[in-house]
PDB file of C-alpha atoms in Angstrom:
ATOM      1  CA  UNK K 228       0.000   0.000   0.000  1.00  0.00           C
ATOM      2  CA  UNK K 229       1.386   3.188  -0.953  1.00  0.00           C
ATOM      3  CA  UNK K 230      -0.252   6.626   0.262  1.00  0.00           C
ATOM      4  CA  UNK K 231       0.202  10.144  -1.210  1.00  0.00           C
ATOM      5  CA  UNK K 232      -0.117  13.099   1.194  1.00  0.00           C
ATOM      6  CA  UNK K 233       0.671  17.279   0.505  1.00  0.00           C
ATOM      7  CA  UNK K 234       3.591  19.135   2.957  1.00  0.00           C
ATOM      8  CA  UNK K 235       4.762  22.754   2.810  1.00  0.00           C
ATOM      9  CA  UNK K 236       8.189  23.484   4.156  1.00  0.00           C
ATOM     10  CA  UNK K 237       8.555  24.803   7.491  1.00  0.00           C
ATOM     11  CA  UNK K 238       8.833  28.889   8.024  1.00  0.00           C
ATOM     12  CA  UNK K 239      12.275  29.246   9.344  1.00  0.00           C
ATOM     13  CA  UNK K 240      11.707  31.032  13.012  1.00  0.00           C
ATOM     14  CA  UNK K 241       8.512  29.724  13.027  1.00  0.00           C
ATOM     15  CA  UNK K 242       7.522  28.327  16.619  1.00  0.00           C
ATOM     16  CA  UNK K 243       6.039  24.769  16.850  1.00  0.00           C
ATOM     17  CA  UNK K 244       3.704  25.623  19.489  1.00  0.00           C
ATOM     18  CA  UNK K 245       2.013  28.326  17.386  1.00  0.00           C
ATOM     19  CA  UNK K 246       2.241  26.206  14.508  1.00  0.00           C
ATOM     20  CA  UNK K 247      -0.089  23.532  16.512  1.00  0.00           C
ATOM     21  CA  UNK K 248      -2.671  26.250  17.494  1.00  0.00           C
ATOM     22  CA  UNK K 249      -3.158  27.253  13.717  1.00  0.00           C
ATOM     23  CA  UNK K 250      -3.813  23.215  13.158  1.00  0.00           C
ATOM     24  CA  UNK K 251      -0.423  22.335  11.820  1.00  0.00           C
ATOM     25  CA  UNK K 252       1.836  19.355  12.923  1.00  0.00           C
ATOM     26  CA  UNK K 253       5.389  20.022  12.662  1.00  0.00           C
ATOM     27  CA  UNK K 254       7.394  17.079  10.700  1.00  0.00           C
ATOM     28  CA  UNK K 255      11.204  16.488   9.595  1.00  0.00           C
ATOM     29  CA  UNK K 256      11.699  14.867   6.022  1.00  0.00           C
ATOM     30  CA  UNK K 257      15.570  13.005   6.327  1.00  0.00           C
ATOM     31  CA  UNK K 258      17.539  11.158   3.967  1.00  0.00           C
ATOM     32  CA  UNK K 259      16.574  13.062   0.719  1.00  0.00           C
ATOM     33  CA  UNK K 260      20.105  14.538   0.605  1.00  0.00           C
ATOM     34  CA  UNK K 261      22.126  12.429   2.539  1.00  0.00           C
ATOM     35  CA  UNK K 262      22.282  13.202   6.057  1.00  0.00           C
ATOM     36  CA  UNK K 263      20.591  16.587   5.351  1.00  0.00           C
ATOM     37  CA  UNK K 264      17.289  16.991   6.790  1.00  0.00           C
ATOM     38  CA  UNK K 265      14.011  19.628   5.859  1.00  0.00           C
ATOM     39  CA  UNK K 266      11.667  21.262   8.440  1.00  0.00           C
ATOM     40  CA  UNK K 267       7.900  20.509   7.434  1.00  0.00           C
ATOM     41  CA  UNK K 268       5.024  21.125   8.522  1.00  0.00           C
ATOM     42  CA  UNK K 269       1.533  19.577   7.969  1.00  0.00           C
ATOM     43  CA  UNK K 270      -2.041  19.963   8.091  1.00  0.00           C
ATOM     44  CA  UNK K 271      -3.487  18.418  11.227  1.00  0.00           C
ATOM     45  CA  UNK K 272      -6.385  16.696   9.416  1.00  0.00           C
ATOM     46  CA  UNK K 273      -4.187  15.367   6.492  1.00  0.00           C
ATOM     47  CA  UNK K 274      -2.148  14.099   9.715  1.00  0.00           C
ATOM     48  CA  UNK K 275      -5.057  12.451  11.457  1.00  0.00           C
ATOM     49  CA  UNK K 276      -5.773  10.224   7.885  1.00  0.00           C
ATOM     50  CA  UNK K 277      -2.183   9.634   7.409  1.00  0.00           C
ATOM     51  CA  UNK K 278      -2.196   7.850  11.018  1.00  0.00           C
ATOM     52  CA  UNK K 279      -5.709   6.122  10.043  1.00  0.00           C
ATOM     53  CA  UNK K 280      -4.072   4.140   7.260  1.00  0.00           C
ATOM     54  CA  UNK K 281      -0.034   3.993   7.929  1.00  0.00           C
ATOM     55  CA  UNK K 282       1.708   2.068  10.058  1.00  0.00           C
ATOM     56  CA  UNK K 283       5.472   3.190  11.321  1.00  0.00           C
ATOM     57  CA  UNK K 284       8.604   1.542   9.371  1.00  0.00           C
ATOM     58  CA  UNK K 285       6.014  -0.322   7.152  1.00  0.00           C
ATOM     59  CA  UNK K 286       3.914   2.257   4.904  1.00  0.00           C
ATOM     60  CA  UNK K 287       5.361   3.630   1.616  1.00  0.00           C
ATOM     61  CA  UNK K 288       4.033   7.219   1.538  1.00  0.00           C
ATOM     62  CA  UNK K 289       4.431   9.491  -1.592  1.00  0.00           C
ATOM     63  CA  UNK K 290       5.409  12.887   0.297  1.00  0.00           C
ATOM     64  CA  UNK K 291       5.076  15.842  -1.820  1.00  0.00           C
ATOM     65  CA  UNK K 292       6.854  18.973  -0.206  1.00  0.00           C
ATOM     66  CA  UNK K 293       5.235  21.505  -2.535  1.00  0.00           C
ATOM     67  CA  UNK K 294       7.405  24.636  -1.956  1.00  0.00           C
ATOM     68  CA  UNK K 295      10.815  23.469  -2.010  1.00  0.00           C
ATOM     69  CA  UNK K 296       9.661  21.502  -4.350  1.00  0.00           C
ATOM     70  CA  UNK K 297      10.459  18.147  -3.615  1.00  0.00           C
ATOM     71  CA  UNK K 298       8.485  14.404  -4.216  1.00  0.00           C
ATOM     72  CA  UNK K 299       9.423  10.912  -3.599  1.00  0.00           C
ATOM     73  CA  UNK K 300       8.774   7.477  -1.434  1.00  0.00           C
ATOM     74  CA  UNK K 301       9.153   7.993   1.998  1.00  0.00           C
ATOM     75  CA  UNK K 302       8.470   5.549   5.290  1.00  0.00           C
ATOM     76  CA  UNK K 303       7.030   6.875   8.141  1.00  0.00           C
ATOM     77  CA  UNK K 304       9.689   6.510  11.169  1.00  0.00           C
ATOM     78  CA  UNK K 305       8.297   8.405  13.778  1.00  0.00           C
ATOM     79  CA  UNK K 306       4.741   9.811  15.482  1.00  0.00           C
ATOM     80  CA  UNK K 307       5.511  11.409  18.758  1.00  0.00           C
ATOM     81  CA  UNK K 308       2.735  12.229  20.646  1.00  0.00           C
ATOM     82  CA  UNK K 309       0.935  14.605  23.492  1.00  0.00           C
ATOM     83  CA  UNK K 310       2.128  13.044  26.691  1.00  0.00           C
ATOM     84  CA  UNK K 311      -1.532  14.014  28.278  1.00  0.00           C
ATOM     85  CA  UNK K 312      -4.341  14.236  24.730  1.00  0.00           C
ATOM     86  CA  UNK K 313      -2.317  11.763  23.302  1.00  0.00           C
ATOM     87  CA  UNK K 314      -2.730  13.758  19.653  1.00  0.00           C
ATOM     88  CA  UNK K 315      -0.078  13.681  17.454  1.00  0.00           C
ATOM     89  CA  UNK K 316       3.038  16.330  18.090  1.00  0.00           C
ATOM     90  CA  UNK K 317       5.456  15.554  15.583  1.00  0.00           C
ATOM     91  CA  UNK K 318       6.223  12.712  12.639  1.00  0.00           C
ATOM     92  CA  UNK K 319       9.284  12.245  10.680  1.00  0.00           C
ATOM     93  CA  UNK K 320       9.787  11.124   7.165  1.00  0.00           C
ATOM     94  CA  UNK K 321      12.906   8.788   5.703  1.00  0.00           C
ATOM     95  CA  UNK K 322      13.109   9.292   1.563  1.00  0.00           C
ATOM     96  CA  UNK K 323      14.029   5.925   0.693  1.00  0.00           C
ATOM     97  CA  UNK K 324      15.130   6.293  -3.409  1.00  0.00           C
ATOM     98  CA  UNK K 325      18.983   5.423  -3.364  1.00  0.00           C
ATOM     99  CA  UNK K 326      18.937   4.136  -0.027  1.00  0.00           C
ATOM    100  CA  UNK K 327      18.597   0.363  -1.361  1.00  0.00           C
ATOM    101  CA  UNK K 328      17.695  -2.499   1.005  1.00  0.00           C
ATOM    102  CA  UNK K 329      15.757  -1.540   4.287  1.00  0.00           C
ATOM    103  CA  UNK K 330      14.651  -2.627   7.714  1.00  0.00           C
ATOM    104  CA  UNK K 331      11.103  -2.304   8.601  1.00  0.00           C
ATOM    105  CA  UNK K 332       8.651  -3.698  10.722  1.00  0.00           C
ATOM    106  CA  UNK K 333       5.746  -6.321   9.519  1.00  0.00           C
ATOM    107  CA  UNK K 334       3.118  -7.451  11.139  1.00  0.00           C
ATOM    108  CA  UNK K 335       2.729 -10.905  11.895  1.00  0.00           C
ATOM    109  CA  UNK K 336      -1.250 -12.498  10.622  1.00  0.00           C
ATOM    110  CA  UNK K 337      -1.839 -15.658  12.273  1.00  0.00           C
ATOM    111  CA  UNK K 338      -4.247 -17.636  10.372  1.00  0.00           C
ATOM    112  CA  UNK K 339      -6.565 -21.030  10.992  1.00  0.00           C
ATOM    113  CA  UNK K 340      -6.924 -22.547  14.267  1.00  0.00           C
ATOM    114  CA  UNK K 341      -4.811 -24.114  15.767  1.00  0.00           C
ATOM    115  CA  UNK K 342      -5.937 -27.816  17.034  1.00  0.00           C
ATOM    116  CA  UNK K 343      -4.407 -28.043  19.985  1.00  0.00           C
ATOM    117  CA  UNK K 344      -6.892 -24.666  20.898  1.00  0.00           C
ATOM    118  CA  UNK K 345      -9.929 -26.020  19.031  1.00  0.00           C
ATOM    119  CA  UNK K 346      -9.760 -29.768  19.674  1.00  0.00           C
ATOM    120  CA  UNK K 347      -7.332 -30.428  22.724  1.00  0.00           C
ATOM    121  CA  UNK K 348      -8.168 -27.733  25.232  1.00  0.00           C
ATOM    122  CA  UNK K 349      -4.799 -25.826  25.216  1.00  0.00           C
ATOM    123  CA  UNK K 350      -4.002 -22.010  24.803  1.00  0.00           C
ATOM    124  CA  UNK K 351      -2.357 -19.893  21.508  1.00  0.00           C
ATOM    125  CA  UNK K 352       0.743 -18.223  23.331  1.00  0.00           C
ATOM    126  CA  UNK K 353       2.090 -15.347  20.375  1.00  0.00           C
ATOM    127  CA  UNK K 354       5.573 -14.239  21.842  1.00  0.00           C
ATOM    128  CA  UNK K 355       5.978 -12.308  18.405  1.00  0.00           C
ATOM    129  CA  UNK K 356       3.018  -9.689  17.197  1.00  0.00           C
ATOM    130  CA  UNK K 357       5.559  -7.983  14.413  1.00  0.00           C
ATOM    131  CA  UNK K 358       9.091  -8.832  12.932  1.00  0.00           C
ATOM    132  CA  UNK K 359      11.712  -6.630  11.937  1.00  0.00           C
ATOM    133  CA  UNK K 360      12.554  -7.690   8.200  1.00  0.00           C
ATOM    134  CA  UNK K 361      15.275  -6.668   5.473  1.00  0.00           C
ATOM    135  CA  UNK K 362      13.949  -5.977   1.790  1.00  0.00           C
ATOM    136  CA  UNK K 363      13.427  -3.702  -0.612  1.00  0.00           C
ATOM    137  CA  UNK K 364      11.431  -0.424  -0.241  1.00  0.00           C
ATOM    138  CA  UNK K 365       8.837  -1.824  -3.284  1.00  0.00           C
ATOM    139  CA  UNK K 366       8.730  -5.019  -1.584  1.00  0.00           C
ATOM    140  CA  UNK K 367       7.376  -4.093   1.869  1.00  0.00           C
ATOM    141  CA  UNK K 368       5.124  -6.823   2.719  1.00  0.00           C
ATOM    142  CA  UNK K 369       1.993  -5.339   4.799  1.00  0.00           C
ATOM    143  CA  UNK K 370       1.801  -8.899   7.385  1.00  0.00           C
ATOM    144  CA  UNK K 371       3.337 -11.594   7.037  1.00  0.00           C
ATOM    145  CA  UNK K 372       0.864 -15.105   7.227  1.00  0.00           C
ATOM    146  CA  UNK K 373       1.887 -17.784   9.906  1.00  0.00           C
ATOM    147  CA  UNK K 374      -0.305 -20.794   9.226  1.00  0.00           C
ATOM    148  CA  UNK K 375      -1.316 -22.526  12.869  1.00  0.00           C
ATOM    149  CA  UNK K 376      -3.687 -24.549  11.688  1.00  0.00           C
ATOM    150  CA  UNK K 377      -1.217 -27.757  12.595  1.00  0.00           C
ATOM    151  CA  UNK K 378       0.403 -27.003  16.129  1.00  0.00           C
ATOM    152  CA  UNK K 379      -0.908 -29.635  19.043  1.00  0.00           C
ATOM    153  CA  UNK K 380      -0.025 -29.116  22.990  1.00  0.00           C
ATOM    154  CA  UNK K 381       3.153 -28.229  23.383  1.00  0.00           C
ATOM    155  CA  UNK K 382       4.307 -27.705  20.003  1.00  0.00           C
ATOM    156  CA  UNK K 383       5.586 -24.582  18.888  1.00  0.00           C
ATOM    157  CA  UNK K 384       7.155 -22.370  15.695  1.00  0.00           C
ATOM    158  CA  UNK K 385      10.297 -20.379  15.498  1.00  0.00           C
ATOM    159  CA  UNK K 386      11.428 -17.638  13.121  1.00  0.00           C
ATOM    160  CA  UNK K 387      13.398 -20.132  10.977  1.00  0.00           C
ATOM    161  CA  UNK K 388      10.211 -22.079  10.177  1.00  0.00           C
ATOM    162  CA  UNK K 389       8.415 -19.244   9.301  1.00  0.00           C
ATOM    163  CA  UNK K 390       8.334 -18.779   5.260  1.00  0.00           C
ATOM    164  CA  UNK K 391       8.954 -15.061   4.073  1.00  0.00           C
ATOM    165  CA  UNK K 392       7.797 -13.892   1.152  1.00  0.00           C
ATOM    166  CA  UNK K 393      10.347 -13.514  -1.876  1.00  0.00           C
ATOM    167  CA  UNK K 394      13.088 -11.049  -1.400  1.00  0.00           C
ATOM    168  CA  UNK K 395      12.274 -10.696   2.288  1.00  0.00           C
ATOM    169  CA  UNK K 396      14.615 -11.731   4.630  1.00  0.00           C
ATOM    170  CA  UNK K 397      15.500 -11.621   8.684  1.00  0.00           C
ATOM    171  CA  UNK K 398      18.387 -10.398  10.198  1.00  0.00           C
ATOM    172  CA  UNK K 399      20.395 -12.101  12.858  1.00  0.00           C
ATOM    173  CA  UNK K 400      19.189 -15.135  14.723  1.00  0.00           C
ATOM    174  CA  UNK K 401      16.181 -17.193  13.977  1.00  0.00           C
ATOM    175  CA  UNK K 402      16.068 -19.252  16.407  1.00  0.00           C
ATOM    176  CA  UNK K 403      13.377 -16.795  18.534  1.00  0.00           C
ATOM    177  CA  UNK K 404      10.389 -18.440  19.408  1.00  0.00           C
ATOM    178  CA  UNK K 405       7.085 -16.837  17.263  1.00  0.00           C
ATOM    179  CA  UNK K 406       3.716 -18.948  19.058  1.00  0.00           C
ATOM    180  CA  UNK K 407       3.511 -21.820  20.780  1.00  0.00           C
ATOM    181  CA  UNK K 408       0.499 -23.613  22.043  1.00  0.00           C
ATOM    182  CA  UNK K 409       0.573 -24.293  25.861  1.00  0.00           C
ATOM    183  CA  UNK K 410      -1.076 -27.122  28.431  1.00  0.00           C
ATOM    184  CA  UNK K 411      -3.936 -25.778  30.252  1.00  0.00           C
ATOM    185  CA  UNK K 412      -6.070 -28.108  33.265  1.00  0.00           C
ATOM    186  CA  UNK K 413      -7.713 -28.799  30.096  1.00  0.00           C
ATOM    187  CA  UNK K 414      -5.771 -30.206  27.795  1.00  0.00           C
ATOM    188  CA  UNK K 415      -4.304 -32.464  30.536  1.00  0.00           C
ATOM    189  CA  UNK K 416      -7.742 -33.428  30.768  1.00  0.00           C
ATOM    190  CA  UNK K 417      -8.688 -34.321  27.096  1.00  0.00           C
ATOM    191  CA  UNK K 418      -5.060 -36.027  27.089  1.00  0.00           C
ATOM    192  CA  UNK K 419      -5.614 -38.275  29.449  1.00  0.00           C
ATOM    193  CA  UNK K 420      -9.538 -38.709  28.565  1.00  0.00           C
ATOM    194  CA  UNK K 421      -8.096 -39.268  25.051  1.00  0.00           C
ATOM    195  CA  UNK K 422      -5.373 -42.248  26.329  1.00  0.00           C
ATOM    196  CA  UNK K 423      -8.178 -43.791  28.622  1.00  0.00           C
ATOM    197  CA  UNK K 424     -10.309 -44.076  25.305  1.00  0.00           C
ATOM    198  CA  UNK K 425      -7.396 -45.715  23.545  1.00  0.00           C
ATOM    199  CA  UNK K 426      -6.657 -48.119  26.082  1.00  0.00           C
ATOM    200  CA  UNK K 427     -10.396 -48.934  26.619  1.00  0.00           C
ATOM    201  CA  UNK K 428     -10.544 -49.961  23.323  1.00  0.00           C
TER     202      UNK K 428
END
């Protein structure tokens, strides 16, 4: 998903307290010139439907900067927020053209049901929610799918058995547990209901 949203460069001077009164959010664009950075400002609705549909490290966003003037792909790095209203205070931008391969943050999407949940009395344990990935800034996945259809009591899945999408790729160790399914009162319960069956017969 890629979003397009309208900036104007910052007034230099310009205070960021009045700048919030008058319904702007102040913003920093980095990366578009190397380590140089640009002073933005934004409108605080156009803000407010940015945050509705992007996620941090994971949305492309086509930033136009119409006074300096400047457009290109951009990830959002940063929302900093009111410590109290909890409204946001200030977002920065990284321009990603030239930069080559990224890290960014995906979502993990479990999907089916797991039958040691449905059918054995046990409970989904998700040590991992998101996953910090390597790839390309056109190949940002928006979730990655983690099929748990399969896992019984006790069984479990780690990052090296989960399969990435093409060109994706995770840094560091995979050995970092991702869900497991754990014994409850239960699923001792159905286990041993389940062996006196088996025996019985």
């Amino acid at each position: 998903m890629t979003l397009t949203i309208e900036c104007k460069q910052r007034p230099e001077g310009s205070k960021t307290k009045a700048l919030r009164r008058s319904g702007e959010i102040p913003a920093n664009l980095y990366g578009h010139k190397g380590t140089e950075s640009v002073a933005l400002t934004m409108d605080a609705k156009t803000v407010e439907n940015l945050l509705r549909q992007a996620s941090v490290n994971n949305t492309l966003i086509d930033l136009k900067v119409t006074d300096i003037p400047w457009e290109g792909q951009t990830l959002l790095r940063e929302v900093q927020t009111h410590p109290v209203k909890g409204t946001p205070y200030h977002l920065s931008f990284f321009a990603v053209a030239g930069h080559g391969e990224m890290t960014v943050e995906v979502p993990l999407r479990f999907v089916g049901d797991a039958i040691g949940v449905k059918q054995e009395g046990g409970v989904l344990d998700t040590a991992l929610t998101e996953l910090q990935v390597n790839c390309q800034p056109d190949n940002i996945p928006q979730a990655i799918e983690i099929n748990i259809s399969d896992l019984h009591v006790g069984q479990s899945l780690h990052l090296h058995e989960v399969v990435l999408p093409e060109g994706v790729k995770i840094p560091g160790e995979r050995e970092q547990l991702v869900v497991q399914v754990l014994q409850t009162r239960a699923s001792t319960e159905t286990a041993q209901s389940n062996a006196g069956t088996e025996e019985a017969s």
